[in-house]
Structures are given as C-alpha cells and as structure tokens.
Amino acid sequence: SSQDHGDGSSSERHDGSAKGGVSNTVVGVLGGGQLGRMLCQAASQMAVKVVILDPLESCPASGLAYQHVVGSFDDGDAVREFAKRCGVLTVEIEHVDAVTLEKLELQGIDCQPKASTIRIIQDKYLQKVHFSQQGIPLPDFMEIDNLANTEKAGELFGYPLMIKSKRLAYDGRGNAVAHTKAELPSVVAALGGFDHGLYVERWTPFVKLILDLSVVLYSFEFAGAIICFLRQSTLSDFLGAELSVIVARARDNSVSCFPVVETIHKNNICHIVESPADVPNKIKKLAVDIAQKAVKSLEGAGVFAVELFLTKDGQVLLNEVAPRPHNSGHHTIESCYTSQYEQHLRAILGLPLGDPSMKTPAAIMYNILGEDEGEAGFHLAHQLMGKALKIPGANIHWYDKPEMRKLRKMGHITIVGPSKNVVKERLDSLLERETPGSH
Ligand code: ATP
Ligand code: MG
Ligand code: MG
C-alpha cells in the first residue's frame, strides 16, 4: 500500500492494466477502520483495488489498502479530491460529509449507496421519521429541545426513558438512560445538552433468558417434561431479543439477505453475535420482511444492516439501519459462502450477488473490547487470542489499532462448528478466566 496526501495526480479511476481483477473499477472507501480493513481483505481476494480516505496514518485499513489518502472523510474538500481517483465511492462509516456527497453525485460521481441514504441515516432522528413515514414498526420516539418537552416525553413514554443524540452516535456513545424525572437534567447534560440535537425513545424491554432459564429449569429433573413442552412451544415466544438482518442490494435492484442473527449487547455495545438466531421461523420471516422494506425505502447499492428489537410479546421493531457492512455480519467471513464484505463489493461494482447462506451449521462471534488502557490492555487481549489459537473452529481477527482504550473494539473472534451448543461451549471455554492461584 502507499500513502499520499491527497493530490490525486498519480492515480486513475479505473485501473488501466490489461490484467485487471474481477473488476477494474477502483473502489474508494470513506473511512479506514476495521470495516474498511475487512473490505480490503475481501477485495484482495478478487484483485479489486481499494483506496481509503482516513485521517489516521496508521488506521486499521492502511496496511491493506491499495492506497491510503490521509484526510478527513468529514471534510468536503478532502472528499472531493479523493473522489477523483475512484470509479465508485462507498462508506464504511456513516458520519461522512453527506452534503459534499450530494453535490458530487450531481457532478456525476458514482456513490453507492446514494448520498440521500447517508444523509437520512447519519441523523438518527431523521432516520426514525423516514422509517415511520414508510410504515415500518419502531419504538415510539419524539424530538426534544427543552426540559419541558423532555418531561412531557417522560410522562408519555414512562421510565426508564432512552435519550439519544441525533448525530455522530456509535457503540451506544450517544445514548443515555433516565430512570426518573429527576434524572432528566443530568442525563441531558451528559449528552451535551439540547443544542447537541437530542430525541427520546420509549424503552423497549427485551431480555435474553432462553439459555440461562433452560439451564436452571433442566436441573429440576421432575420438571423435564413440562420444560420440553415450554421450550418447544412458548418459551422463545415470550422472551425478547435483539436481532439483525443484513440485506444486500445489487445495482440491478436484486436483493439478497443473510441469515437472521441474534446480537447480544453489553452496556449498549455489541458483545456477541449468534448465527443463525434461535427464534421461531415466523419471527425470522417478520424480521426479514421489515428489513427488506426498510432497505427498499433507501437508495443505492451495497449491504445494509438492519438492527431490530424482538419484544416479549413477539413484535419486531426497527432500531436503526447501517448503510454498510456491520459488526453483526463479521461472522459471515467464515460462516457464509459469500461474506458481507465481498457482497458489498459485488453490489457496488455491479457484479452478481453471491450466496449469503451459511456453509457451517452454527457460528458465534465475540468482540474483543479493550479491557484496560495501553500495555495492560494489549496483554489481556493477546492472552485471549493465544487461548483462541487452541480452540477448534476459532478464527482471530485483530484490527491493528494503534491505541488501546477501554471498551474500544480491538478485534473479534468467530467460532464456527457443528451446532449452536458446540460453538457456545467453545466460546465459554475461551472466556473462562483462570482463577488466581489455580496453577
Ligand atoms: P451502533 O454502534 O449500533 O451504531 P448506536 O450508538 O447507534 O449503536 P443504538 O443502536 O441506538 O446505538 O443503541 C445501542 C443499544 O442500546 C441497542 O443495541 C440496544 O441494546 C440498546 N437500546 C437502544 N435503544 C433502545 C430502546 N429504545 N430500548 C431499549 N434498549 C435500547
Ligand atoms: Mg448506530
Ligand atoms: Mg445500533
């Protein structure tokens, strides 16, 4: 890879060489984080050239990209210059300069997905308004801009009340929960105040108890028969969960969905992803229908991740959409015939979509989050990866981020195997902490 500082002189929109790859269109990616890195990995297999725009010299994708332009994806001039070297422009983060993208499109630059999609999605409130106008089921939401209407929202929706930043949100960093009316001022202040652009959502209760509950219940032998009945009929109906569906749309508008997965969040951050989701088929169908409807209302090619809530009473509500590859699709690299990254490239390059179905019966993905700052954090992560090397079916991904911070996504591990229980057991054995003095 080569780094340069944005003059664009040495590159072409199409790789003119006769050999070429599957496509000789140069793909420009706004952002060079872990998603950009994994896009580069998929591109390399097909010999497709990817150039990235990211301000950080040693960003995760920099070592794998064909070229890395050091510059901000939120700076109109930088994006305009960058676009000159790309045959198609795409994103690995939605917090880019959407106004510039809309202007570039008018000048004939090919953005996939379309700038209008990025503009709608990057403002989570606008996104909610858009989807509610499409008749897509969502948790109730309301814009707030002063204490009086925030209190009003609290009366309407009750507590706990979810307060969210409209913009620049990721990994739950723009979210905060008020448990009582008295907490509202401090929660609003923690999110930067009303000037920052806030809205509220009704709290959606979903608890994931299927596993723990069944373990407890199974331990009562005499209850076995009743439990079998419960597990098969009602248990998964009255326990909610978070689901995600990745929908790919090609340039010819053909659509293809990856299997519905279950995502388990801890402190608002994605923690574990299980594929396929352990929910009844009718729920899966509902999730796919809503996801497809949401994606149909947005313009452009690429993969889109649709985050959903499954409520205790069996409703499926849309949480948010990401217009790009997503954390809930990392597992597809090892578990599906076509990964979400390859699918995204196929979609934006006008190639046929690949087969998104699973080639392994079960997969589980675990995010490696920073547990400590600096060296201590690196040490813990390296220990975990060392352990994973000994686990059958485990695949390590380390993003090579220059700095370790608490709760930052540093890497992930995907375990594939012959059944849901086996991959879960393998993950349990990976995460078992050695108790002090056990040597
Ligand atoms: P991402 O990293 O996915 O972009 P984000 O910062 O945009 O995250 P959200 O997706 O809005 O944040 O919320 C993060 C998590 O917080 C959700 O996955 C869910 O676990 C929880 N959450 C969000 N909204 C609600 C809600 N209305 N009720 C209950 N829990 C919620
Ligand atoms: Mg988000
Ligand atoms: Mg989210």
Short mmCIF file of C-alpha atoms in Angstrom, two decimals, residues 433-439:
data_model
loop_
_atom_site.label_atom_id
_atom_site.label_comp_id
_atom_site.label_asym_id
_atom_site.label_seq_id
_atom_site.Cartn_x
_atom_site.Cartn_y
_atom_site.Cartn_z
CA ARG A 433 -10.99 -16.84 33.42
CA GLU A 434 -8.22 -18.63 35.26
CA THR A 435 -8.85 -18.01 38.92
CA PRO A 436 -5.88 -16.67 40.88
CA GLY A 437 -3.80 -19.48 42.37
CA SER A 438 -5.17 -22.12 40.02
CA HIS A 439 -1.67 -23.05 38.74
#
